[in-house]
Amino acid sequence: MSLKIQTLSGYFHEYQKSVLNPEAFWERIADTFHWKKRWDKVVEWNFEEPKIEWFVNGKLNITENMLDRYLYTAGDRTAIIWEPNDPSEEVRKITYRELFDMVNQFSNTLRANGVGKGDRVIIYMPMVPEAAVAMIACARIGAIHSVVFAGFSSNALADRINDCKAKMVITSDGNFRGAKTIEVKKVVDEALEKTETIEKMIVLKRTGTEVTMQNGRDIWWHDAIKGHEGEAQAESMDAEDMLFILYTSGSTGKPKGVVHTTGGYMVYTYFSFLNVFQYKTGDVFWCSADIGWITGHSYIIYGPLLAGASIVMFEGVPTYPNPGRFWEVVDKHQVNEFYTAPTAIRALQAFGQEPLEPFKLDSLRVLGTVGEPINEEAWHWYHDHVGKGKCPIVDTWWQTETGGILVSPIAGITPTKPSYATLPLPGIQPVIVDNEGRELRGNSVEGNLCIKYPWPGMLRTTYGDHERCKQTYFSSFNGYYFTGDGVKRDEDGYYRILGRVDDVINVSGHRMGTAEVENAINEHPRVIESAVVGYPHNIKGQGIYAFVIADLDDRTVQNLTNEIKVTVNNIIGPIARPDKVQIVPGLPKTRSGKIMRRILRKIASGDTDNFGDTSTLLDPDVVDKIMEGAREIDQ
Ligand code: WTA
């Protein structure tokens, strides 16, 4: 297909066209889809309000471009290959026609249960095909889905339900995760005690865990869908109608509901998927992310299914029942493109090459990474031992807010360099600015990564609070979208992402706001104040280090630190549990009361050589005391 870049010079050519005439560039791609009504204008925008509209007045339904489009030409092609948590359980293969039927049936079910266009639906589910069906069915009837990662606590779930005033929750009785069974419905029941908007809960039977069903509110999935077979009319959506809300952490305490809309997101996820991975019809594509994250939305569900791809959906974890599981799945389903997170690669690398030995891995053609910087060692291990030196690695940089990959090699075409995301995709205009907002031109520069022109997949607002969207992304540097990441452009013009420059840390590829973790810690009745920073962690990339001022009362330090960890676990979920908690007599603060995180970050990373100027601190001695305590923690 001509939308696919074939050569390096082809990439540069497309890139140049996309900058000189973005409207013509994107229009050509959008024209390959089915629209119920064509747009009047390709883009309308300003980054001041901000207002971003793509394919203005276009009408479409994204699911017609994922399912109906393939029904008659490729209805028997496999859409989803489902690999269960337990390798001895049967694999499920679902064709495009079957997926179409399942989505239609569930769309009818949603409508019959009072869900319609514009309503918000929470999906809190394991990695099973029904989760994909639930998402796509929402899109078909114009309901706005908000998938919440099923590892979040009931509190975190309740916050999200309340923020978007959701009408329905779709969940399961339990989830299998490695050797564990998690009682998911219980978590939802607890959350619903703190919310008032949910009218119905649809519960998929997955584990057989005993649950209590509330009469009139809770319905089993298998009962709910009965009698709802048959085609469900696809709602006509404006290109700028909301497709979904996905909550993500930022530098303030409360997660934001990032909003993506229909038309632009469709065009962008499809285009980026096809090009970055160089997907060919018939290939098997596997992205190991969870659908609770943006990677799962864009590169398990939307991008690949828009491209008519066959995807692997994996319910389990990389190390269950053994650390060879990923490679076993690659061989079993003859995966051609594999997309995972550096943290998973590092975790598997720690087991050495032995778990790889029984497997051929000769179906693999492209390897991808996402979510955090990949260190050179992990890059080489992935390249040499998984890809056997034959598969290009696409180190893809992007964010929940960007909707799709923005900076990445085009597989097999862009020459790669370990730990570099390399070059922007066509249509993406990155700029590097210094702290005063001055653009740093040319190569060999380092600074804050911004984007100066809109692209179809970008966020439009933060749900219910447009001002927050403006403040967070469009106010730091005038006229630009600010990513929150630091970046270097090297002598070849290649981009290397240096990590966050705000108070966001990246733990195992998951974004955590330090303020969010601090808020959770401060809920413990003995805690007076806390400061959370990230520190380098061998497997997770960054670990969570909490410095806490607390009143021990009759507790031992050990007991209190454990209680604090449990508190965070309960309020946010296991992913936010601090790796280290240090009880401190004070925090390094300036006279105006600002915590000097720079100093805490250095202490947490064991770098205690040069703190710079500490004379402005209210109590300079506190730094020595914290350092002493930190040494004890490490022992
Ligand atoms: C980081 C995940 C380095 C970055 C798709 C970004 C990366 C944040 C890379 C977004 C990469 C993502 N190299 N860092 N290839 N990809 N990041 O919203 O700090 O969960 O701002 O989206 O992850 O995380 P999010």
XYZ file of C-alpha atoms and ligand atoms in Angstrom:
660
model
C 0.000 0.000 0.000
C 1.333 3.395 -0.917
C 0.842 4.702 2.623
C 3.749 2.580 3.697
C 7.205 4.062 3.667
C 9.551 1.758 1.757
C 12.981 3.350 1.857
C 15.004 5.844 3.848
C 14.796 8.425 1.102
C 11.066 7.716 0.958
C 10.877 8.542 4.660
C 12.677 11.862 4.198
C 10.489 12.665 1.239
C 7.270 11.942 3.147
C 8.564 13.866 6.130
C 9.261 16.904 4.039
C 5.850 16.753 2.407
C 4.175 16.445 5.801
C 5.842 19.614 7.036
C 5.367 21.666 3.894
C 1.724 20.736 3.524
C 0.361 18.893 6.559
C -3.221 19.121 5.365
C -2.567 17.375 2.080
C -0.421 14.814 3.851
C -3.070 13.771 6.399
C -5.942 14.051 3.976
C -4.400 11.422 1.749
C -4.295 8.982 4.669
C -7.773 9.850 5.948
C -9.137 9.238 2.461
C -8.326 5.540 2.720
C -11.076 5.146 5.349
C -14.818 4.927 5.130
C -16.490 8.184 6.238
C -20.230 8.623 6.447
C -19.617 12.223 5.471
C -16.341 13.726 4.331
C -14.748 16.573 6.354
C -14.975 20.225 5.384
C -11.535 21.152 6.602
C -8.546 18.981 7.526
C -7.376 20.836 10.621
C -8.314 23.810 12.684
C -6.172 24.668 15.644
C -4.502 26.987 18.074
C -2.317 25.973 20.999
C -3.450 28.937 23.119
C -6.919 27.797 24.141
C -5.977 25.051 23.093
C -8.386 24.076 20.341
C -7.495 21.171 18.114
C -9.886 19.806 15.521
C -9.113 17.341 12.784
C -11.316 16.430 9.850
C -13.797 19.121 10.823
C -17.446 18.074 10.369
C -16.442 14.635 9.125
C -18.790 11.832 10.217
C -17.745 8.254 10.746
C -17.790 5.240 12.972
C -14.331 3.901 13.761
C -15.603 0.340 14.184
C -16.838 0.233 10.583
C -13.219 0.776 9.636
C -12.059 -2.028 11.927
C -14.717 -4.653 11.280
C -17.261 -4.011 8.537
C -14.409 -3.046 6.242
C -12.875 -6.525 6.462
C -16.069 -8.528 6.632
C -16.405 -9.466 2.983
C -12.781 -9.382 1.927
C -11.175 -10.936 4.979
C -13.936 -12.192 7.248
C -12.140 -15.498 7.830
C -8.844 -13.892 8.719
C -7.883 -14.228 12.385
C -8.325 -10.981 14.263
C -7.458 -12.127 17.788
C -5.305 -15.028 18.916
C -5.879 -15.247 22.624
C -3.188 -16.850 24.748
C -4.418 -17.634 28.266
C -2.525 -17.128 31.498
C -2.239 -20.887 31.956
C -0.524 -22.425 28.912
C -2.508 -25.629 29.265
C -5.812 -23.813 28.790
C -7.089 -23.715 25.242
C -6.090 -20.891 22.899
C -8.995 -18.950 21.364
C -8.846 -17.749 17.786
C -11.419 -15.204 16.682
C -11.876 -14.230 13.044
C -12.895 -10.791 11.826
C -16.385 -12.112 11.147
C -16.674 -13.599 14.637
C -15.367 -10.424 16.200
C -17.898 -8.449 14.181
C -20.687 -10.673 15.523
C -19.466 -10.468 19.117
C -19.132 -6.686 18.960
C -22.585 -6.297 17.431
C -24.163 -8.524 20.024
C -22.495 -6.639 22.828
C -23.410 -3.286 21.276
C -27.046 -4.360 21.330
C -26.571 -5.499 24.917
C -25.188 -2.131 25.963
C -28.064 -0.325 24.314
C -30.577 -2.664 25.958
C -29.022 -1.765 29.280
C -29.504 1.932 28.801
C -26.082 2.914 27.470
C -26.030 5.295 24.526
C -23.970 7.872 22.717
C -21.888 10.037 25.016
C -22.342 7.851 28.128
C -19.191 6.861 29.983
C -18.457 3.182 30.550
C -15.680 1.908 32.798
C -13.901 -1.260 31.700
C -12.003 -2.995 34.500
C -11.114 -6.339 33.011
C -8.478 -9.001 32.467
C -6.768 -9.448 29.100
C -9.459 -11.538 27.469
C -11.153 -11.060 24.074
C -14.295 -9.805 25.807
C -12.331 -6.780 27.005
C -11.616 -5.901 23.376
C -15.235 -6.583 22.499
C -16.390 -4.255 25.279
C -14.152 -1.421 24.071
C -15.121 -1.782 20.429
C -18.822 -2.124 21.250
C -18.692 1.156 23.172
C -17.115 2.787 20.136
C -19.792 1.305 17.895
C -22.650 2.871 19.835
C -20.777 6.089 20.575
C -20.357 5.442 24.292
C -17.072 6.701 25.729
C -14.972 3.970 27.277
C -12.554 4.500 30.061
C -10.437 1.439 30.672
C -8.934 1.252 34.146
C -5.977 -1.097 34.616
C -7.347 -3.946 36.731
C -4.434 -3.669 39.161
C -5.659 -0.323 40.495
C -7.242 -0.286 43.946
C -10.923 0.337 44.679
C -10.087 3.911 45.706
C -8.343 4.671 42.440
C -11.208 3.068 40.541
C -13.810 5.065 42.486
C -11.947 8.330 41.755
C -12.062 7.612 38.040
C -15.730 6.609 38.068
C -16.589 9.803 39.922
C -14.478 12.017 37.707
C -16.179 10.904 34.499
C -19.582 10.119 36.088
C -19.702 6.703 34.494
C -22.996 4.920 34.069
C -21.771 1.359 33.725
C -18.852 -0.841 34.796
C -17.814 -3.906 32.840
C -15.672 -6.299 34.842
C -15.032 -9.968 35.615
C -15.486 -12.169 38.646
C -11.739 -12.552 38.979
C -8.473 -12.324 37.064
C -5.708 -14.865 36.614
C -2.284 -13.303 36.883
C 0.580 -15.762 36.991
C 0.052 -18.098 39.916
C -2.418 -15.710 41.537
C -6.163 -15.314 41.226
C -7.363 -11.801 41.969
C -10.889 -11.153 43.154
C -11.743 -8.305 40.870
C -15.460 -7.953 41.332
C -14.888 -7.421 45.033
C -12.710 -4.427 44.211
C -15.456 -2.996 42.024
C -18.072 -3.606 44.746
C -15.916 -1.657 47.177
C -15.425 1.151 44.687
C -19.150 1.425 44.068
C -19.690 2.172 47.748
C -17.939 5.459 47.062
C -19.737 6.340 43.849
C -23.290 7.159 42.876
C -23.463 7.193 39.119
C -23.195 3.509 38.189
C -26.509 1.969 37.188
C -25.372 -1.386 35.836
C -22.435 -3.730 36.157
C -21.784 -6.452 33.590
C -19.660 -9.275 34.976
C -17.757 -11.736 32.820
C -17.235 -15.160 34.346
C -13.532 -15.866 34.059
C -12.157 -17.527 37.185
C -15.264 -19.010 38.782
C -14.471 -17.073 41.954
C -17.512 -16.720 44.144
C -19.130 -13.290 43.913
C -22.256 -11.610 45.187
C -24.452 -10.185 42.495
C -26.547 -7.203 43.486
C -30.091 -7.576 42.258
C -31.093 -5.065 39.624
C -27.540 -3.746 39.256
C -25.252 -6.666 38.412
C -25.714 -8.963 35.413
C -23.545 -11.805 34.163
C -22.102 -11.169 30.710
C -23.423 -14.524 29.409
C -26.940 -13.691 30.568
C -26.808 -10.092 29.418
C -25.965 -10.930 25.805
C -28.737 -13.526 25.367
C -31.146 -12.637 22.604
C -29.085 -9.692 21.409
C -27.602 -11.299 18.310
C -27.811 -9.427 15.035
C -26.293 -6.327 13.590
C -26.090 -3.184 15.685
C -26.243 -0.001 13.712
C -23.007 1.922 13.997
C -23.677 5.355 15.465
C -22.730 8.273 13.270
C -19.987 10.097 15.142
C -18.503 13.473 14.517
C -14.753 13.239 13.897
C -14.309 15.249 17.092
C -16.705 13.241 19.270
C -14.925 11.597 22.176
C -13.770 8.045 21.587
C -12.311 7.395 25.022
C -10.956 8.805 28.238
C -7.804 7.330 29.711
C -6.601 8.438 33.130
C -2.926 9.108 33.564
C -0.684 10.502 36.265
C 0.805 13.939 36.132
C 2.779 16.191 38.395
C -0.248 17.075 40.506
C -1.973 14.715 42.916
C -5.004 13.775 40.873
C -4.840 11.677 37.673
C -6.122 13.423 34.559
C -8.646 12.036 32.114
C -6.879 12.360 28.773
C -9.468 12.668 26.010
C -9.031 11.231 22.516
C -11.513 11.770 19.731
C -12.619 9.572 16.881
C -11.379 10.672 13.475
C -7.868 11.844 14.215
C -7.072 8.971 16.545
C -8.188 6.496 13.894
C -5.976 8.006 11.217
C -2.980 8.352 13.477
C -2.953 4.927 15.140
C -3.407 3.209 11.809
C -0.717 5.174 10.018
C 1.839 4.837 12.814
C 1.154 1.127 13.291
C 1.550 0.323 9.646
C 4.773 2.257 9.226
C 6.690 1.828 12.448
C 6.265 -1.945 12.495
C 6.135 -2.309 8.703
C 3.144 -4.550 9.173
C 2.286 -6.806 6.241
C -1.080 -8.497 5.751
C -0.873 -11.987 7.174
C 1.709 -11.112 9.822
C 1.041 -11.892 13.464
C 1.566 -8.869 15.690
C 1.984 -9.101 19.437
C 2.009 -6.169 21.826
C 2.412 -7.403 25.386
C 0.974 -4.293 27.077
C -2.243 -4.314 29.081
C -5.347 -2.716 27.591
C -5.431 -0.543 30.719
C -2.617 1.580 29.248
C -2.483 3.674 26.114
C -0.165 1.169 24.433
C -2.897 -1.437 24.729
C -5.473 0.951 23.259
C -3.425 2.087 20.285
C -1.369 -0.998 19.435
C -3.421 -3.965 20.591
C -6.873 -2.757 19.686
C -7.244 0.250 17.434
C -4.156 0.546 15.214
C -3.783 -3.168 14.404
C -7.486 -3.913 13.901
C -7.833 -0.849 11.670
C -5.048 -2.384 9.604
C -6.801 -5.767 9.491
C -3.988 -7.353 11.470
C -3.926 -10.623 13.373
C -3.018 -9.818 16.943
C -1.946 -11.878 19.909
C -3.663 -10.966 23.139
C -1.865 -12.393 26.157
C -3.546 -12.752 29.516
C -0.522 -13.722 31.575
C 2.799 -12.389 32.806
C 6.307 -12.812 31.320
C 7.581 -15.146 34.028
C 4.683 -17.553 34.427
C 4.904 -20.506 34.547
C 8.577 -19.828 33.768
C 10.757 -17.073 32.298
C 10.576 -18.682 28.857
C 6.871 -17.891 28.490
C 7.213 -14.934 26.086
C 9.429 -16.955 23.781
C 7.169 -19.957 23.942
C 4.251 -17.758 22.862
C 6.318 -16.257 20.018
C 7.043 -19.724 18.605
C 3.581 -21.125 19.301
C 1.813 -18.355 17.367
C 4.637 -17.579 14.942
C 4.755 -13.934 15.972
C 6.325 -11.605 13.402
C 6.373 -8.301 15.247
C 6.816 -8.215 19.009
C 6.346 -5.050 21.061
C 7.142 -4.900 24.789
C 8.543 -2.736 27.590
C 12.215 -2.356 28.587
C 11.324 -3.378 32.130
C 10.107 -6.769 30.866
C 13.290 -7.185 28.830
C 15.466 -6.394 31.859
C 13.473 -8.754 34.068
C 13.933 -11.593 31.557
C 17.553 -10.721 30.883
C 18.200 -11.363 34.581
C 17.444 -15.070 33.950
C 20.187 -15.322 31.332
C 19.940 -17.043 27.944
C 18.831 -20.444 29.154
C 15.065 -19.761 29.025
C 15.489 -18.777 25.362
C 17.319 -21.919 24.319
C 14.382 -24.248 23.626
C 12.880 -21.771 21.164
C 13.594 -20.944 17.562
C 12.236 -17.388 17.475
C 12.724 -17.484 13.732
C 9.337 -15.995 12.911
C 10.382 -12.678 14.448
C 11.064 -9.857 12.032
C 10.672 -6.682 14.105
C 11.144 -5.991 17.819
C 9.772 -2.932 19.554
C 10.052 -1.198 22.911
C 7.951 1.451 24.591
C 7.270 3.230 27.836
C 10.661 4.211 29.175
C 14.223 4.702 28.034
C 15.928 1.438 27.163
C 19.456 1.086 28.476
C 22.121 -0.072 26.032
C 22.670 -3.394 27.767
C 19.017 -4.377 27.528
C 18.882 -3.135 23.919
C 21.809 -5.381 22.959
C 20.404 -8.365 24.796
C 17.063 -7.948 23.034
C 18.779 -7.460 19.688
C 21.325 -10.270 19.982
C 19.458 -12.980 21.871
C 15.806 -12.443 21.050
C 16.228 -11.023 17.550
C 19.362 -13.131 16.862
C 20.905 -10.005 15.399
C 18.436 -10.043 12.503
C 15.523 -7.952 13.746
C 15.549 -4.167 13.765
C 14.553 -2.675 17.111
C 12.051 0.145 17.086
C 12.475 2.198 20.253
C 9.172 4.064 20.132
C 8.721 7.266 22.097
C 5.230 8.543 22.824
C 2.723 9.245 25.585
C -0.881 8.701 26.648
C -1.484 12.247 25.451
C 0.042 11.760 22.019
C -2.279 8.850 21.162
C 0.363 7.131 19.076
C 4.074 6.822 18.429
C 5.748 10.161 17.587
C 9.477 9.476 17.488
C 10.718 6.070 16.365
C 12.689 4.268 13.725
C 10.715 2.886 10.801
C 11.514 -0.817 11.147
C 14.323 -1.935 8.890
C 14.509 1.458 7.208
C 15.806 3.989 9.722
C 19.322 3.025 10.849
C 19.078 2.453 14.616
C 21.324 3.413 17.517
C 20.889 1.755 20.908
C 18.834 3.912 23.319
C 17.811 6.394 20.621
C 14.210 6.800 19.503
C 15.884 8.220 16.368
C 13.639 10.396 14.149
C 10.109 11.848 14.193
C 7.389 10.170 12.167
C 6.076 12.147 9.214
C 3.710 14.844 10.426
C 5.491 15.303 13.749
C 7.461 18.496 14.286
C 9.521 18.268 17.469
C 11.389 21.248 18.860
C 13.824 21.457 21.732
C 13.561 24.505 23.969
C 15.673 25.749 26.858
C 14.103 26.604 30.209
C 13.232 30.073 28.976
C 11.352 28.648 26.019
C 13.928 29.568 23.390
C 14.116 27.084 20.579
C 17.479 25.350 20.340
C 18.150 24.855 16.686
C 20.636 22.596 14.992
C 22.202 19.421 16.260
C 24.059 18.508 19.448
C 21.546 20.267 21.712
C 19.709 19.198 24.836
C 16.580 20.573 26.485
C 12.822 20.236 26.870
C 10.929 18.310 24.230
C 7.992 20.162 22.683
C 5.937 19.730 19.533
C 5.045 22.745 17.495
C 2.346 21.563 15.113
C -0.697 19.402 15.887
C -1.035 15.813 14.710
C -4.325 13.916 14.416
C -3.716 11.558 17.371
C -3.050 14.173 20.028
C -5.218 14.741 23.105
C -7.972 17.346 22.808
C -8.659 18.101 26.453
C -8.603 16.643 29.936
C -12.047 15.437 30.848
C -14.181 17.991 32.634
C -11.321 20.448 33.064
C -10.027 22.098 29.923
C -8.042 24.639 31.904
C -5.975 21.837 33.355
C -5.118 20.626 29.871
C -4.022 24.129 28.951
C -1.950 24.577 32.101
C -0.291 21.188 31.931
C 0.603 20.977 28.266
C 0.294 24.346 26.586
C 1.415 26.941 29.124
C 4.998 26.014 29.976
C 6.330 27.102 26.598
C 4.365 29.531 24.561
C 2.882 28.138 21.388
C 4.087 24.587 21.923
C 2.738 21.312 23.267
C 5.115 20.412 26.108
C 5.775 16.715 26.659
C 7.366 16.837 30.120
C 10.386 14.938 28.776
C 13.978 16.016 28.454
C 15.697 15.172 25.186
C 18.985 15.339 23.373
C 19.376 15.768 19.619
C 22.774 14.393 18.741
C 25.205 15.237 15.973
C 23.189 13.149 13.494
C 19.908 14.823 14.383
C 18.791 11.684 16.246
C 16.590 12.069 19.321
C 17.430 10.432 22.602
C 14.829 10.734 25.347
C 16.442 11.558 28.672
C 13.431 11.041 30.962
C 10.936 13.288 32.687
C 11.839 16.802 33.716
C 8.720 17.189 35.885
C 7.624 15.422 39.053
C 6.584 12.308 37.250
C 8.510 9.080 37.666
C 8.453 6.083 35.428
C 8.266 2.818 37.341
C 8.392 -0.306 35.176
C 7.102 1.793 32.310
C 4.160 3.072 34.376
C 3.787 6.754 35.004
C 3.432 7.812 38.604
C 3.080 11.331 39.876
C 5.227 11.831 42.970
C 2.457 14.029 44.405
C -0.032 11.214 43.928
C 2.133 8.812 45.930
C 2.765 11.473 48.581
C -0.978 12.072 48.963
C -1.471 8.362 49.529
C 1.364 8.185 52.092
C -0.036 11.194 53.918
C -3.282 9.308 54.469
C -1.501 7.207 57.085
C -2.523 8.715 60.430
C 1.050 8.819 61.787
C 2.523 10.605 58.777
C 3.192 14.312 59.069
C 4.793 15.017 55.717
C 6.427 13.112 52.888
C 8.485 13.621 49.759
C 8.732 11.010 47.027
C 11.417 10.784 44.354
C 12.537 8.234 41.799
C 15.906 6.472 41.940
C 17.655 4.184 39.448
C 16.417 0.606 39.735
C 17.956 -2.313 37.817
C 14.736 -3.888 36.639
C 12.046 -1.240 37.047
C 14.062 1.571 35.497
C 13.064 3.794 38.383
C 12.075 2.770 41.896
C 9.988 4.795 44.344
C 11.811 6.277 47.329
C 9.754 7.949 50.033
C 11.205 10.250 52.675
C 8.663 10.488 55.463
C 8.352 12.598 58.587
C 6.221 10.605 60.983
C 5.303 10.206 64.577
C 6.344 6.667 65.502
C 4.215 6.547 68.596
C 4.503 2.957 69.829
C 5.503 1.463 66.484
C 8.914 0.270 65.388
C 10.375 1.924 62.300
C 10.011 -1.387 60.494
C 6.321 -1.648 61.317
C 5.600 1.894 60.337
C 7.391 1.660 56.994
C 5.488 -1.527 56.225
C 2.201 0.117 57.130
C 3.039 3.026 54.847
C 3.712 0.670 51.951
C 0.408 -1.090 52.566
C -1.401 2.256 52.710
C -0.138 3.202 49.254
C -1.010 -0.243 47.994
C -4.586 0.192 49.201
C -5.042 3.727 47.970
C -3.503 3.444 44.509
C -2.488 -0.157 43.890
C 0.613 -2.371 43.961
C 2.303 -0.466 41.125
C 2.679 2.600 43.353
C 4.019 0.749 46.405
C 7.263 2.481 47.472
C 10.408 0.371 47.186
C 12.056 2.246 50.008
C 10.592 4.230 52.867
C 12.919 6.233 55.076
C 11.654 7.894 58.233
C 13.415 11.259 58.473
C 13.557 13.988 61.099
C 12.950 16.719 58.534
C 13.017 17.483 54.804
C 15.420 19.827 53.027
C 13.340 22.938 52.486
C 14.087 26.403 51.275
C 13.117 29.365 53.421
C 9.958 29.673 51.394
C 9.054 26.097 52.300
C 9.779 24.433 48.980
C 11.183 20.908 49.234
C 14.539 20.651 47.440
C 13.841 17.471 45.532
C 17.108 17.750 43.699
C 18.894 16.926 46.969
C 16.551 14.062 47.783
C 16.989 12.604 44.310
C 20.757 12.610 44.794
C 20.539 10.950 48.186
C 18.100 8.360 46.868
C 20.435 7.462 44.030
C 23.396 7.148 46.391
C 25.145 10.121 44.842
C 26.181 12.216 47.801
C 29.203 13.999 46.418
C 28.058 17.386 45.410
C 24.768 18.843 46.511
C 25.442 22.240 45.041
C 24.439 25.224 47.075
C 22.611 24.211 50.260
C 23.011 27.543 52.009
C 19.470 28.592 51.138
C 18.096 25.690 53.137
C 16.141 26.410 56.243
C 18.041 23.723 58.128
C 21.175 22.594 56.264
C 21.971 19.974 58.948
C 18.967 17.936 58.009
C 20.751 16.815 54.840
C 23.453 15.010 56.839
C 20.870 13.342 59.003
C 18.930 12.108 55.977
C 22.152 10.821 54.419
C 23.001 8.842 57.530
C 19.555 7.295 57.570
C 19.776 6.472 53.871
C 22.953 4.462 54.423
C 21.136 2.338 57.004
C 18.263 1.679 54.603
C 20.657 0.363 51.988
C 22.215 -2.145 54.348
C 8.306 7.716 28.721
C 3.528 5.296 27.151
C 12.080 6.881 26.598
C 8.393 9.222 28.584
C 3.386 5.115 25.639
C 6.954 9.623 28.333
C 9.811 6.834 26.933
C 6.200 8.637 29.188
C 9.646 6.071 25.743
C 4.807 8.388 28.684
C 10.821 5.724 25.011
C 7.701 6.456 26.631
N 12.010 6.155 25.479
N 11.020 7.227 27.338
N 10.776 4.985 23.911
N 8.321 5.856 25.594
N 8.588 7.033 27.451
O 1.814 8.033 29.016
O 8.873 9.773 29.780
O 2.417 5.744 29.914
O 6.681 10.961 28.694
O 2.809 6.400 27.541
O 6.968 7.438 29.130
O 4.194 7.348 29.399
P 2.734 6.865 29.023
